[in-house]
Amino acid sequence: MTDPVLSVRDLGVTLHRDGVANRVLDGVSFDVMAGGITALVGESGSGKSTIGLAAQGLLAGDADPRVTGSIQLGGIEVVGASAPMLRHIRRNLVRMVPQDPLAALNPVMRVGHQLHEGAALGQRPEDWLPKVGLPDVARIMPAWPHHLSGGQRQRVLIAMAMMSGAPLIVADEPTTALDVTVQAQILRLLRQLATDQGTAVLFVTHDLGVASALADQIVVLYGGRVAERGAARAVLTSPRHPYSRALLAARFDFAANRARPLPMTAGDPPGPAAERTGCAFAPRCTWSIALCQDVTPTLAQSDAAGTQVACHRAEEVRTASTVSQPNWPVLPVQSEVVLRLTNISLSFGKLKVLRDINFSVRKGETVALVGLSGSGKSTVLRLASGLLRPDEGDIHVVGQPQMVFQDAMSSLTPWLTVGEQLAERLRPLHLPRNKVQQRVEQALAEVGLPFVTIKALPRELSGGQAQRVAVARAIVVPPDVLLCDEPISAMDVSLAAQTLNLLGDVRRRLGMAMVFVTHDLAAARIIADRIIVLEGGRIVEDGAAEDVVAQPASAQARDMIAATPRLREAVST
């Protein structure tokens, strides 16, 4: 039997911050074989990225990492390896594609120089750049990293990893910043690299659709432990752990019932802890019993295919039926137009960004603007909000639209409490203090946050709480139009479902119109009444959400639908 390229056994990682020991990983074990692709999936904070860093000896030194267990890469032990050995490992045995491409590229070195420096003998960057969706080689090679977009930088890093000849690629959320069509291209290339060259791939992702389209093994992580591990098809079609089941239920695709809220798991993932008794998922699990609280379940084989699961009630979970949720209340779309763009055109210098944009949004209606990067969708949103002015055309808007940005945490003022940030929006109304307090509490209640959140600073919030605060700030003075710019693009599946449900609930209860910018047609179908597809700064399709997805009239929409990963594409092993 062939030895694995990467072998992880009983891996434990404890990091120290401000004198507190945080147990980030606890007893993680799995293998990645030559030519195999293993996907690590789970919510933010589950320990996925920590595994990828630990496999290269790259854990942050200022966190005083304590690593136990074993990580063998190409037969060499990584845990406890000397500095020269770690340099050998990183130079010859592994390449990483990180989530933040700007931090990974040398800012004072041209892109072409960096590509040549990392290329294996006989590999040419000029051949690989078109393969990752960068055909303009003459422009990319002499460019500095800051001259490229985030998606372009990510594709440069992917090309560097693919042509390195390393036996292992660690890819940490490498397609999060990419359009769905480019993502599909990258996934095909990774699969081809594994099949043709025998490269092993450790793929970190929160997107089960991506995992199913690429991986032959899935490791589900929760709270730093392995909840379930097995062949991709077995885990995706017959999950045995309640957490795996919850992740699959929360994932929205073209088959999801858009008349109902998306299934969600109550509560938040656990923070790292020095000691933990029982199942980490028990506080959020509807299957939890006293045994789950008191006894930590161990990984045990659950089927003939070799699937392993750490759950005391695995067989009951596997055979359980799905519980349906009640339908959303119907929000009638009224005749009053609250936003209208007429003959809008805009250029940035010599670059024509928008051409003849015409559409309107009525009260109570949600319109999704969909398209690839550079199609102009976020620019349209900034025009509607007043952040930009058009070169030509007219914009009519009722009241003052409010924006919910993609990165909720960065949009919050770090030194103000949640209550102060919401109260700031009320200042122009000159309300008495007791009325301000009442409106702030009401807005927090609207988004499902407890009263104690009012005193929290942004750094004390989870990602989901920060997104809810951003929505609360936008609706504390209820706008006629809520503008949402890619609010779920970088979220794990649970948080994305939570955010879509939150926006759907708030806009129905307050009767608002909403414009939702996304490159995800499945998300657009879930939340929108209408979908407008943009390409090259023009509107190429405008229709009812269900019709655009079921019978797309534009080539752009057809290409995006075809490129979207589906769970049924899971690799059989």
Coordinates of C-alpha atoms in Angstrom, one line a residue, residues 304-554:
A304 CA -18.7 -0.6 5.2
A305 CA -17.2 2.3 3.2
G306 CA -15.1 3.2 6.2
T307 CA -16.9 6.4 7.2
Q308 CA -15.9 7.3 10.8
V309 CA -18.1 9.5 13.1
A310 CA -17.8 10.8 16.6
C311 CA -21.4 10.7 17.8
H312 CA -23.2 8.5 20.4
R313 CA -26.3 8.5 18.3
A314 CA -24.9 8.3 14.8
E315 CA -27.2 5.6 13.4
E316 CA -30.4 7.4 14.6
V317 CA -29.1 10.6 13.0
R318 CA -28.5 8.9 9.7
T319 CA -32.0 7.5 9.4
A320 CA -33.9 10.6 10.8
S321 CA -36.2 12.5 8.5
T322 CA -35.9 16.2 7.8
V323 CA -38.2 18.6 9.7
S324 CA -39.7 21.3 7.5
Q325 CA -40.1 24.9 8.5
P326 CA -43.2 27.1 8.0
N327 CA -43.3 29.3 4.9
W328 CA -42.3 33.0 5.0
P329 CA -45.2 35.4 5.3
V330 CA -46.1 36.9 2.0
L331 CA -44.9 40.5 1.5
P332 CA -46.9 42.2 -1.2
V333 CA -44.9 44.2 -3.7
Q334 CA -46.5 47.7 -3.9
S335 CA -46.8 50.0 -6.9
E336 CA -44.7 52.8 -5.3
V337 CA -41.2 53.0 -6.8
V338 CA -38.6 53.7 -4.2
L339 CA -35.5 53.5 -6.4
R340 CA -35.2 54.2 -10.2
L341 CA -32.1 54.4 -12.3
T342 CA -32.7 55.9 -15.8
N343 CA -30.1 55.8 -18.6
I344 CA -27.2 55.6 -16.2
S345 CA -23.7 55.7 -17.6
L346 CA -20.4 56.0 -15.8
S347 CA -16.7 56.0 -16.7
F348 CA -13.5 55.8 -14.6
G349 CA -11.1 57.7 -16.8
K350 CA -11.1 56.0 -20.2
L351 CA -12.7 52.9 -18.8
K352 CA -16.5 52.7 -19.4
V353 CA -17.9 51.0 -16.3
L354 CA -21.7 51.3 -16.8
R355 CA -23.7 51.8 -20.0
D356 CA -27.4 52.7 -20.2
I357 CA -28.5 51.1 -16.9
N358 CA -32.3 51.2 -16.5
F359 CA -34.3 49.6 -13.7
S360 CA -36.6 50.4 -10.8
V361 CA -37.4 48.8 -7.4
R362 CA -40.8 49.0 -5.8
K363 CA -41.7 49.2 -2.2
G364 CA -41.5 45.7 -0.6
E365 CA -39.5 44.3 -3.5
T366 CA -36.1 42.7 -3.4
V367 CA -33.9 42.9 -6.5
A368 CA -30.6 41.0 -6.8
L369 CA -27.8 42.4 -9.0
V370 CA -25.8 39.4 -10.2
G371 CA -22.7 39.2 -12.3
L372 CA -19.0 38.4 -12.4
S373 CA -16.3 40.7 -11.1
G374 CA -16.0 43.9 -13.1
S375 CA -19.6 43.6 -14.4
G376 CA -20.6 46.8 -12.5
K377 CA -23.0 45.5 -9.9
S378 CA -21.3 47.1 -6.8
T379 CA -20.8 50.3 -8.8
V380 CA -24.6 50.4 -9.3
L381 CA -25.1 50.0 -5.6
R382 CA -22.7 52.9 -4.8
L383 CA -24.6 55.1 -7.3
A384 CA -27.9 54.2 -5.6
S385 CA -26.4 55.1 -2.2
G386 CA -25.1 58.4 -3.3
L387 CA -21.4 57.5 -2.9
L388 CA -20.9 58.0 -6.6
R389 CA -22.4 60.3 -9.2
P390 CA -23.2 59.2 -12.7
D391 CA -21.8 60.8 -15.8
E392 CA -25.2 60.5 -17.5
G393 CA -28.7 59.7 -16.5
D394 CA -30.9 60.2 -13.4
I395 CA -31.3 58.5 -10.1
H396 CA -34.6 58.8 -8.1
V397 CA -34.6 57.4 -4.6
V398 CA -37.1 57.8 -1.7
G399 CA -35.6 58.7 1.6
Q400 CA -32.0 57.8 2.5
P401 CA -30.9 54.3 1.5
Q402 CA -28.7 52.4 4.0
M403 CA -25.8 50.1 3.1
V404 CA -24.8 46.7 4.6
F405 CA -21.2 46.1 3.5
Q406 CA -19.5 42.8 2.7
D407 CA -17.1 42.9 5.7
A408 CA -19.4 43.8 8.6
M409 CA -16.6 43.8 11.2
S410 CA -14.5 46.4 9.2
S411 CA -17.6 48.6 8.7
L412 CA -18.1 49.0 12.5
T413 CA -16.2 51.7 14.5
P414 CA -13.8 49.7 16.7
W415 CA -13.8 52.1 19.7
L416 CA -17.5 52.6 19.9
T417 CA -19.9 50.1 21.7
V418 CA -22.8 48.6 19.7
G419 CA -25.2 50.9 21.5
E420 CA -23.2 54.0 20.7
Q421 CA -23.0 53.1 17.0
L422 CA -26.7 52.7 16.7
A423 CA -27.4 55.8 18.7
E424 CA -25.1 57.8 16.3
R425 CA -27.5 57.1 13.5
L426 CA -30.4 58.6 15.6
R427 CA -28.6 61.8 16.4
P428 CA -30.1 63.8 13.4
L429 CA -33.6 63.1 14.8
H430 CA -32.8 65.0 18.1
L431 CA -34.7 62.4 20.2
P432 CA -34.8 62.4 24.0
R433 CA -32.4 60.0 25.6
N434 CA -35.0 57.5 26.7
K435 CA -36.4 57.4 23.1
V436 CA -32.9 56.8 21.7
Q437 CA -32.4 53.9 24.2
Q438 CA -35.8 52.5 23.2
R439 CA -35.1 52.6 19.5
V440 CA -31.6 51.0 19.9
E441 CA -33.1 48.2 22.0
Q442 CA -35.9 47.7 19.4
A443 CA -33.3 47.5 16.5
L444 CA -31.3 44.9 18.4
A445 CA -34.4 42.9 19.1
E446 CA -35.3 43.1 15.4
V447 CA -32.1 41.3 14.5
G448 CA -32.2 38.8 17.3
L449 CA -29.5 40.2 19.6
P450 CA -29.9 40.3 23.4
F451 CA -29.9 43.5 25.3
V452 CA -26.4 42.9 26.7
T453 CA -25.0 43.4 23.2
I454 CA -25.5 47.1 23.6
K455 CA -22.4 47.4 25.7
A456 CA -20.1 45.2 23.5
L457 CA -17.2 46.5 21.4
P458 CA -16.9 45.1 17.9
R459 CA -13.9 43.0 18.8
E460 CA -16.1 41.1 21.4
L461 CA -18.5 40.0 18.7
S462 CA -18.6 36.9 16.6
G463 CA -18.8 37.2 12.9
G464 CA -22.6 36.5 12.9
Q465 CA -23.1 39.0 15.7
A466 CA -21.1 41.7 13.8
Q467 CA -23.3 41.1 10.7
R468 CA -26.5 41.4 12.8
V469 CA -25.2 44.7 14.4
A470 CA -24.4 46.0 10.9
V471 CA -28.0 45.3 9.9
A472 CA -29.4 46.8 13.1
R473 CA -27.4 50.0 12.5
A474 CA -28.9 50.2 9.0
I475 CA -32.5 49.7 10.2
V476 CA -32.5 51.7 13.5
V477 CA -33.9 54.5 11.3
P478 CA -35.9 52.2 9.0
P479 CA -34.9 53.0 5.4
D480 CA -37.1 52.7 2.3
V481 CA -34.3 50.9 0.6
L482 CA -31.7 48.6 2.1
L483 CA -28.6 48.1 0.0
C484 CA -26.5 44.9 0.6
D485 CA -23.1 44.6 -1.1
E486 CA -21.9 41.0 -1.2
P487 CA -22.9 40.4 2.5
I488 CA -22.4 36.6 2.4
S489 CA -19.6 36.0 -0.1
A490 CA -16.9 35.2 2.5
M491 CA -19.1 33.5 5.1
D492 CA -19.3 29.8 6.0
V493 CA -22.5 28.1 5.1
S494 CA -24.1 28.4 8.6
L495 CA -23.5 32.1 8.8
A496 CA -24.6 32.7 5.2
A497 CA -27.9 31.0 5.9
Q498 CA -28.3 32.9 9.1
T499 CA -27.7 36.2 7.3
L500 CA -30.1 35.5 4.4
N501 CA -32.8 34.5 6.9
L502 CA -32.1 37.7 8.9
L503 CA -32.4 39.9 5.9
G504 CA -35.5 38.1 4.6
D505 CA -37.1 38.4 8.0
V506 CA -36.2 42.1 8.6
R507 CA -37.3 43.3 5.2
R508 CA -40.7 41.5 5.5
R509 CA -41.4 42.8 9.0
L510 CA -40.4 46.4 8.1
G511 CA -41.8 46.4 4.6
M512 CA -38.6 47.6 3.0
A513 CA -37.3 47.3 -0.5
M514 CA -33.9 45.7 -0.9
V515 CA -31.1 45.6 -3.5
F516 CA -28.8 42.6 -3.0
V517 CA -25.5 42.4 -4.9
T518 CA -24.0 39.0 -5.3
H519 CA -22.1 36.7 -7.7
D520 CA -24.0 33.7 -6.3
L521 CA -27.2 33.0 -8.4
A522 CA -28.4 30.4 -5.8
A523 CA -28.3 33.1 -3.1
A524 CA -30.0 35.6 -5.4
R525 CA -32.8 33.0 -6.1
I526 CA -33.3 32.5 -2.4
I527 CA -33.7 36.1 -1.4
A528 CA -34.9 38.1 -4.4
D529 CA -38.1 38.6 -6.2
R530 CA -36.3 39.7 -9.4
I531 CA -32.8 39.1 -10.7
I532 CA -30.9 41.5 -12.9
V533 CA -27.8 40.1 -14.6
L534 CA -25.0 42.4 -15.6
E535 CA -22.2 41.8 -18.0
G536 CA -19.6 44.4 -19.0
G537 CA -21.5 47.2 -17.4
R538 CA -24.7 46.4 -19.2
I539 CA -28.0 44.7 -18.1
V540 CA -28.3 41.5 -20.1
E541 CA -31.2 40.0 -18.3
D542 CA -34.0 41.2 -16.0
G543 CA -36.7 38.8 -14.8
A544 CA -38.4 36.9 -12.0
A545 CA -35.9 35.1 -9.8
E546 CA -37.3 31.7 -10.4
D547 CA -37.5 32.3 -14.2
V548 CA -33.9 33.5 -14.5
V549 CA -32.6 30.4 -12.8
A550 CA -35.0 27.9 -14.4
Q551 CA -34.9 29.3 -18.0
P552 CA -32.0 31.8 -18.3
A553 CA -32.3 34.1 -21.3
S554 CA -28.7 35.4 -21.2

